[in-house]
Each structure stands twice: as structure tokens, then as C-alpha cells.
């Protein structure tokens, strides 16, 4: 008889008022006993609705069965048959919309804690397993991967296992993409990201950092250099701004700049690390996705007294993971839903001083099905702020499309691909992840990388 | 300083720059490519020791390594075949100006240059410019070399003398470029300037380098660094440059330099 508790086994977490002052991981992870107990909540459904909810179809009930039996290495093998980065997905997948969103236990009570168990299994494996000796037979063909985010890493990992010689070209000085420069330490420890990348390198993948494709070398030149296929996983790195007056004042950051200073350049350890980040007493973050939550919680940790989330829609439309919204509230972030910034005002030195906001109400549903906000006339008011972080989304960087003739792109810049093979309009050039979909999720980027690897293999083997 | 960097040396053009990280913890510092040698796969950078990272860089010896070196970044300069071009350099701005003027000279354009500095020791690359410039003018604040005064004084003299320039390229401190543009605008001489806002990634990812040009927001690292001087909002640039001034100070103290 399954464990019929309506609630997930609780996740141990740092206390909100302690953690909002440090950069250590918020959720501490299950113990063996907790994982095994949570596993008994799974009903092992025949039709496996949870698996359909997972973009890469992790065999969920199968791995949970092994967890229940205490066979954690066995569970790891089951998960990694479909998902190469379980320690990361267990932490950052929006499970409530994916696997757990489909779980039958979620109809009455909380769904099975699939993400939490996935994380446990991956962490257990990392802590205990000996690195396995692998010998892969080389097939003598070379493939290049552009960008070392989740899409690129996954594609490279799959291809190296199939015998290709794989080189990943990364623009920044550190691999990982958003996992390294975007998602903060307290949500995704950087040691863990480094280990996952190392394991791909151990398989033989070469990572060339500091190479900007489109500038240092073009895709056409890579093809001339003997790479028979190129996978583009360059992400969506170009920050959007609001286009309201005052956005270039001092103290206004894009979320990318803010988070990059903190994560990649370790601004929170300034002056030990010499890249500074300036944080005021009152910070407004515009937007309500994961990026906005990360920026707000980072600002709080850097010592801001008051941190606002300013979002023009209502809480229901907020795109962030539920857990992040919940954690942000616990940590004392102040939410201003249905509030839209219309101007940023500065003092005479050009430093941000106030943000003008107009209140909104919900109107009719728009094309996306979300009820669109309408400004309430005359409801404008100012809040005092000394730092503003704009976190309203990113689009693909134009560098690659500008330097790659024959590559068809959407009006907004996304690379157009065949959804089955991920091949672009340019022969031998594949793409996937945020650069195709616009800002999306880690697991979708990985799924795309995997699909492309399979198609590349099929094509190159003829 | 000459650095072996095959990926950069293969493709770079005048006007482009690189980003260097001296050590594992270091900042990402943008520096213009002053010269390059495609055969030796090297690029030359010229820098001024202004703070923590450049100080660290100056301590490197021949054969040493730096942690990271990435480029080429930015748009190559658009160089027109003009009747006569004047380069105006302030301080270390002479370094990025040098490859642009040399390229113009190679294209057969007659070029003059004004090099400015606080005093004689801050005037760099004089001999290098003399190799291809028809006239090399020097201005120092204290008069220790050339004319006593600013580069703008020499510029006004030249115009007053009736020398006809159909383009000016000014690279140096923002206040210098702003003042050069003030003069050239009156005489309607097209003027290119090179902006050096604070940068992190240099690839268009952070938006930290944004500048207002012709009323539009541009990212200096991908849309620039060269812009039409008449269109640049210099006052905003100057304010944005000061964003981390206190921290730069603390950084030097905090790291026991
Ligand atoms: C702050 C933040 C929080 C997020 N939180 C979550 C979350 O909780 N859950 C979730 O599922 N998703 C989250 N996301 C979204 C998720 O991180 C992305 O969807 C995912 O990383 C996309 O992967 P990718 O491989 O396509 O691109 P990226 O991770 O963006 O990687 C692209 C890489 O390519 C490099 N590159 C770009 N151009 C070039 C070039 N010309 N030459 C060489 N290299 C290049 C970049 O430097 C980068 O390293 C978050 C995103 C951000 C910014
Ligand atoms: C496109 C571009 C090309 C450049 N070319 C050259 C060059 O050829 N030679 C040269 O000597 N310098 C050049 N610079 C300026 C150089 O990058 C800065 O002097 C350097 O970053 C200072 O580092 P620091 O740690 O020694 O000084 P810090 O103590 O960090 O700063 C001292 C001063 O340098 C400026 N500065 C600091 N960080 C940056 C940054 N990331 N970007 C821009 N300015 C900054 C600020 O005005 C600051 O007040 C260029 C800058 C840009 C953006
Ligand atoms: S990969 Fe993500 S969606 Fe799939 S099972 Fe794991 S946590 Fe759920
Ligand atoms: S839907 Fe839920 S209960 Fe059913 S197999 Fe999947 S995880 Fe287990
Ligand atoms: S330096 Fe980051 S966008 Fe230009």
C-alpha cells in the first residue's frame, strides 16, 4: 500500500532570515531516509502521466521504484538514460508545469516530489560514485558546438559518446552559459555546475573558452576547417529594456549585468574579486520571471533594506517557478503586482532616485490567453529607489545571424529550425535552446541539444 | 605589449578591441588592438596603468601568460577615402588612433595628428605617427613638449590657418572628445569618436556599455566603439563612467596594493 500522505516529505531549508544574508544554497536536499519515504508516495501508474509532462521523458516511476528500494545508483542510471544533468534539472526545472504538474497525486494534495528525488539521486551519485573509465571508439569526424550552455553541453556530450571529435566554442571565460552567469549560487551551486561540465570534458569534449563565433571565427570558417556539422546553442543573451525615460541613469542595470557582476565575476566577494557591484538601500526589480526573482533575492543578500518586484500583471501570470516566488516572499521581497513602471527619475548627479509607477487592472485575455493589464488613469505614484534592475526578458544576440549567410531567422531573431532534426536553413548547421525558442528553460534546451545530436549522427553516418 | 593570440590576430581590423583578464579572479578589461601581425599570430596592446588590473598587467614579464584574452570585439572602423584627415589623440587614446590613421595613410589619404598629454611623458607613439603622418602636433598641459595647452587649441589654430580637413577622428578622454566635437560641429567637419564606457562581457549580453547616440540606446561593445561624434550624448557617458568610482578606490586599497 502506497504512502497516502497528501504532502511531500518536507524539504530542509535554511531559515529565511538567515539565508537572505548569505549565498549558500537555500534548499538543503533530502537525506536517504527522506528520499526513500517520498518514493513510497508514487503509485507507479500504468499510463505514466508524469513522464509525458517531462520534456525529455525521464522514466519517472522506474527511477522512483529504485529509490524506494534504496538502489540509488540504479536510479541514477535510469534517470541519466534520458537526462544528462539531473543535479541541475532536479533544482531548476519548473516541475509544477512539467512532470509534477501531471502527477495524479497532485489531484488531491501535493504531487510526488519528483524533482527533489531526482536531485537527491544525482547528488548521491556525485558524492559516492567512482569516475568510470570510458573508452569510446572514435569515428574520425569533427563537430563544432557554439556556446557552452545546457543546449551545447548536452549536444556535445551525446556526440562524444557516439565517437565524434567535439569542440565547444564559448564566448565567455567560463563554460556553463546561464547556469554559470545567470542562476545564482544560492539556487544552483557553481561547484555542481563545474562538476557536470568536467564530466563531459572527461569524456573527451574540448571546450575552447574566449572564442566568440562570428568575431574570432565564423561558422563558415569552422566548416572550412573540417567541422562537418555545427550546433548553435548560443542562448538568448541580449537584454531587453523597457524603453521608458531614464533607463540610462546611474544605478539602472539589466538583470544580465547585475547577475553577471555577481555570479560570474563574484562581485559579492568584492574587493577580494575586483569587479564591483553597487547596491543601494532600496531596489526595484522590474519583471516577475525566474530572472527577476534571482535579481531581487540577490539584491537582498547584498544588503538592500527594501527590495520590490514591480510587475504589470497579477501574481497568477508571474512566469517564475512557484518555489522561487514562495522563497522570495519568505525572504522579505515586497511584491507590487499590477504595477507598471513608466519613468525613472534621477538626482542631479544622474543617480536614480525615484521610479514612477502606474497601477494596472486586468482586462480581456490577449493572444497568449493571459488577461492583459490596462493602466488605471491617474493612478501614477512615485516610489523611492536607488537601484533599478530590468528583468523583462532577453532575445538572441544578433552576432551569429549577422555573420552567417544563409541562416534563416524569425523577425525577433530566433534561428528557424526543422523541429524534428533541429537543422537550420543552412546545410549542416543545427541550432537549439534559447537561441531558437527565445528565453525558455534548461530542460528544453537540453532536449533540443539531444535531438540535434541524434540528427547530426544520422546525417553524418549517411 | 605583444600577446600571442591566434584567434584574435587572424581576423582583427583597426577599431576593434579585446578583453583581457589578467588573473583568475580578475576583472574583464577592454583594450584596443593597437597593432597586429597575422603571421606571428600576435596582437599589440598599449595601455595606461590607471588602476588595479592594469597595474597587475604591467608586472607581467616576457613569456608570461594572462588568464584570458578574447576578441576581436566591436565593429571595425569605417575609414573613408578623404582629401585630408586629422587625428586627435588624448593620452592613451593615441593607441587606438594609431592603427586607424596608419590604415588611412595606406589608403593614400594625407593625415595629420595632434597628440595631447598632461606632460611630455604622457605623449605616446610620437615616432610611430611620424612614420606616416604629414604633420605631427603635440600639446601638453604644462608645455613640457609642443604647444602649451589642450589639443583643442591646436585644432582651432589649424582651422584658423585655413587647413581644410574633411574628417576628424578623435580618441581620448570623454571631455576631450566632447570639446573637439564642439569645435568641429561649428565648422561642419564630420567627426568620429571612440567611446570607452564600462564593459563586462563585450558581446552585447549585459547592456552595461549602453550609450545614447542620436537619441537611441546603443551598446558600445557591439554597435561601436566608434560613433558619429555629433550624435553622442557625452554628458550621459561622462556620468555613467563614474558609476563605480568609489569602488575603484576601495579596490586599490582593499587589495593591499
Ligand atoms: C537568471 C536566470 C534564471 C533562470 N532560471 C531558470 C530556472 O529556474 N529554471 C529553468 O529551467 N530555466 C531558467 N532560466 C532559463 C535557462 O537558464 C535557459 O533557458 C537556458 O540556460 C538556455 O540554455 P542555452 O544552452 O540555450 O543557452 P545559454 O545558457 O544562454 O548558453 C549560451 C552560451 O552561449 C554562449 N555564446 C553566445 N553567443 C556566442 C557566440 N557568438 N560564440 C560563442 N559562444 C556564444 C554564451 O556565452 C553562453 O555561455 C533562467 C535564466 C536566467 C537568465
Ligand atoms: C573599447 C575600449 C577600448 C579601450 N582601449 C584602451 C587602450 O587601448 N589602452 C588603455 O590603456 N585603455 C583602454 N581602454 C580603457 C581601459 O579598459 C581601462 O583603463 C581599464 O579597464 C582600467 O582598469 P584598471 O583596473 O587598471 O582601473 P580601475 O581602477 O578599474 O579604473 C580606473 C578608471 O578606468 C576606467 N575604467 C575602469 N574599468 C573600466 C572598464 N571595464 N571599461 C572602461 N573603462 C574602465 C574608469 O574611468 C575608471 O575611473 C579601453 C576601454 C574600452 C571600453
Ligand atoms: S527533467 Fe525536469 S521535468 Fe523531467 S523529470 Fe526531471 S525534474 Fe521533472
Ligand atoms: S503520475 Fe505521480 S504517482 Fe503516477 S507514476 Fe508518475 S509520479 Fe508516480
Ligand atoms: S559590455 Fe556587456 S553589452 Fe556591451
JSON list of N, CA and C in Angstrom, two decimals, chain A residues 240-254 343-345 352 388 390 392, chain B residues 210 217 236 240:
[
{"chain": "A", "resi": 240, "resn": "UNK", "atom": "N", "xyz": [16.51, 42.94, -22.88]},
{"chain": "A", "resi": 240, "resn": "UNK", "atom": "CA", "xyz": [15.51, 43.90, -23.33]},
{"chain": "A", "resi": 240, "resn": "UNK", "atom": "C", "xyz": [15.38, 44.99, -22.29]},
{"chain": "A", "resi": 241, "resn": "UNK", "atom": "N", "xyz": [15.10, 46.17, -22.76]},
{"chain": "A", "resi": 241, "resn": "UNK", "atom": "CA", "xyz": [14.84, 47.28, -21.85]},
{"chain": "A", "resi": 241, "resn": "UNK", "atom": "C", "xyz": [13.40, 47.71, -22.01]},
{"chain": "A", "resi": 242, "resn": "UNK", "atom": "N", "xyz": [12.94, 48.58, -21.09]},
{"chain": "A", "resi": 242, "resn": "UNK", "atom": "CA", "xyz": [11.53, 48.98, -21.12]},
{"chain": "A", "resi": 242, "resn": "UNK", "atom": "C", "xyz": [11.25, 50.07, -22.14]},
{"chain": "A", "resi": 243, "resn": "UNK", "atom": "N", "xyz": [12.33, 50.77, -22.54]},
{"chain": "A", "resi": 243, "resn": "UNK", "atom": "CA", "xyz": [12.18, 51.96, -23.38]},
{"chain": "A", "resi": 243, "resn": "UNK", "atom": "C", "xyz": [11.31, 53.02, -22.72]},
{"chain": "A", "resi": 244, "resn": "UNK", "atom": "N", "xyz": [11.59, 53.27, -21.45]},
{"chain": "A", "resi": 244, "resn": "UNK", "atom": "CA", "xyz": [10.92, 54.38, -20.76]},
{"chain": "A", "resi": 244, "resn": "UNK", "atom": "C", "xyz": [12.00, 55.41, -20.43]},
{"chain": "A", "resi": 245, "resn": "UNK", "atom": "N", "xyz": [11.59, 56.65, -20.17]},
{"chain": "A", "resi": 245, "resn": "UNK", "atom": "CA", "xyz": [12.59, 57.68, -19.88]},
{"chain": "A", "resi": 245, "resn": "UNK", "atom": "C", "xyz": [13.42, 57.31, -18.65]},
{"chain": "A", "resi": 246, "resn": "UNK", "atom": "N", "xyz": [14.71, 57.59, -18.72]},
{"chain": "A", "resi": 246, "resn": "UNK", "atom": "CA", "xyz": [15.57, 57.45, -17.54]},
{"chain": "A", "resi": 246, "resn": "UNK", "atom": "C", "xyz": [16.28, 56.12, -17.41]},
{"chain": "A", "resi": 247, "resn": "UNK", "atom": "N", "xyz": [16.17, 55.27, -18.45]},
{"chain": "A", "resi": 247, "resn": "UNK", "atom": "CA", "xyz": [16.75, 53.94, -18.29]},
{"chain": "A", "resi": 247, "resn": "UNK", "atom": "C", "xyz": [18.27, 53.91, -18.31]},
{"chain": "A", "resi": 248, "resn": "UNK", "atom": "N", "xyz": [18.90, 55.01, -18.76]},
{"chain": "A", "resi": 248, "resn": "UNK", "atom": "CA", "xyz": [20.36, 55.01, -18.77]},
{"chain": "A", "resi": 248, "resn": "UNK", "atom": "C", "xyz": [20.95, 55.73, -17.57]},
{"chain": "A", "resi": 249, "resn": "UNK", "atom": "N", "xyz": [20.13, 56.07, -16.59]},
{"chain": "A", "resi": 249, "resn": "UNK", "atom": "CA", "xyz": [20.68, 56.71, -15.41]},
{"chain": "A", "resi": 249, "resn": "UNK", "atom": "C", "xyz": [21.57, 55.75, -14.64]},
{"chain": "A", "resi": 250, "resn": "UNK", "atom": "N", "xyz": [22.41, 56.33, -13.78]},
{"chain": "A", "resi": 250, "resn": "UNK", "atom": "CA", "xyz": [23.28, 55.51, -12.96]},
{"chain": "A", "resi": 250, "resn": "UNK", "atom": "C", "xyz": [22.44, 54.75, -11.95]},
{"chain": "A", "resi": 251, "resn": "UNK", "atom": "N", "xyz": [22.79, 53.49, -11.76]},
{"chain": "A", "resi": 251, "resn": "UNK", "atom": "CA", "xyz": [22.02, 52.68, -10.82]},
{"chain": "A", "resi": 251, "resn": "UNK", "atom": "C", "xyz": [20.96, 51.85, -11.51]},
{"chain": "A", "resi": 252, "resn": "UNK", "atom": "N", "xyz": [20.85, 51.96, -12.83]},
{"chain": "A", "resi": 252, "resn": "UNK", "atom": "CA", "xyz": [19.92, 51.10, -13.56]},
{"chain": "A", "resi": 252, "resn": "UNK", "atom": "C", "xyz": [20.73, 50.01, -14.26]},
{"chain": "A", "resi": 253, "resn": "UNK", "atom": "N", "xyz": [20.42, 48.77, -13.95]},
{"chain": "A", "resi": 253, "resn": "UNK", "atom": "CA", "xyz": [21.11, 47.64, -14.57]},
{"chain": "A", "resi": 253, "resn": "UNK", "atom": "C", "xyz": [20.13, 46.80, -15.38]},
{"chain": "A", "resi": 254, "resn": "UNK", "atom": "N", "xyz": [20.65, 46.11, -16.38]},
{"chain": "A", "resi": 254, "resn": "UNK", "atom": "CA", "xyz": [19.88, 44.98, -16.91]},
{"chain": "A", "resi": 254, "resn": "UNK", "atom": "C", "xyz": [20.12, 43.84, -15.92]},
{"chain": "A", "resi": 343, "resn": "UNK", "atom": "N", "xyz": [8.47, 55.67, -15.73]},
{"chain": "A", "resi": 343, "resn": "UNK", "atom": "CA", "xyz": [9.63, 56.55, -15.85]},
{"chain": "A", "resi": 343, "resn": "UNK", "atom": "C", "xyz": [10.57, 56.32, -14.69]},
{"chain": "A", "resi": 344, "resn": "UNK", "atom": "N", "xyz": [11.85, 56.59, -14.94]},
{"chain": "A", "resi": 344, "resn": "UNK", "atom": "CA", "xyz": [12.85, 56.53, -13.87]},
{"chain": "A", "resi": 344, "resn": "UNK", "atom": "C", "xyz": [13.40, 57.93, -13.73]},
{"chain": "A", "resi": 345, "resn": "UNK", "atom": "N", "xyz": [13.47, 58.39, -12.49]},
{"chain": "A", "resi": 345, "resn": "UNK", "atom": "CA", "xyz": [13.91, 59.76, -12.26]},
{"chain": "A", "resi": 345, "resn": "UNK", "atom": "C", "xyz": [15.23, 59.76, -11.48]},
{"chain": "A", "resi": 352, "resn": "UNK", "atom": "N", "xyz": [19.81, 57.31, -9.89]},
{"chain": "A", "resi": 352, "resn": "UNK", "atom": "CA", "xyz": [18.39, 57.00, -9.73]},
{"chain": "A", "resi": 352, "resn": "UNK", "atom": "C", "xyz": [17.89, 57.44, -8.36]},
{"chain": "A", "resi": 388, "resn": "UNK", "atom": "N", "xyz": [17.72, 50.15, -9.83]},
{"chain": "A", "resi": 388, "resn": "UNK", "atom": "CA", "xyz": [16.65, 49.53, -10.61]},
{"chain": "A", "resi": 388, "resn": "UNK", "atom": "C", "xyz": [17.28, 48.42, -11.45]},
{"chain": "A", "resi": 390, "resn": "UNK", "atom": "N", "xyz": [16.32, 45.80, -14.50]},
{"chain": "A", "resi": 390, "resn": "UNK", "atom": "CA", "xyz": [15.32, 45.49, -15.51]},
{"chain": "A", "resi": 390, "resn": "UNK", "atom": "C", "xyz": [15.44, 44.01, -15.87]},
{"chain": "A", "resi": 392, "resn": "UNK", "atom": "N", "xyz": [13.05, 41.93, -17.85]},
{"chain": "A", "resi": 392, "resn": "UNK", "atom": "CA", "xyz": [11.83, 41.68, -18.62]},
{"chain": "A", "resi": 392, "resn": "UNK", "atom": "C", "xyz": [12.10, 40.82, -19.84]},
{"chain": "B", "resi": 210, "resn": "UNK", "atom": "N", "xyz": [25.86, 50.70, -22.40]},
{"chain": "B", "resi": 210, "resn": "UNK", "atom": "CA", "xyz": [24.94, 51.42, -23.27]},
{"chain": "B", "resi": 210, "resn": "UNK", "atom": "C", "xyz": [25.21, 52.92, -23.27]},
{"chain": "B", "resi": 217, "resn": "UNK", "atom": "N", "xyz": [19.40, 54.18, -27.79]},
{"chain": "B", "resi": 217, "resn": "UNK", "atom": "CA", "xyz": [20.35, 53.47, -26.96]},
{"chain": "B", "resi": 217, "resn": "UNK", "atom": "C", "xyz": [21.14, 52.50, -27.82]},
{"chain": "B", "resi": 236, "resn": "UNK", "atom": "N", "xyz": [25.84, 62.20, -20.73]},
{"chain": "B", "resi": 236, "resn": "UNK", "atom": "CA", "xyz": [25.39, 60.94, -20.15]},
{"chain": "B", "resi": 236, "resn": "UNK", "atom": "C", "xyz": [26.55, 59.96, -20.01]},
{"chain": "B", "resi": 240, "resn": "UNK", "atom": "N", "xyz": [27.91, 58.09, -16.64]},
{"chain": "B", "resi": 240, "resn": "UNK", "atom": "CA", "xyz": [27.95, 56.63, -16.49]},
{"chain": "B", "resi": 240, "resn": "UNK", "atom": "C", "xyz": [29.36, 56.12, -16.16]}
]
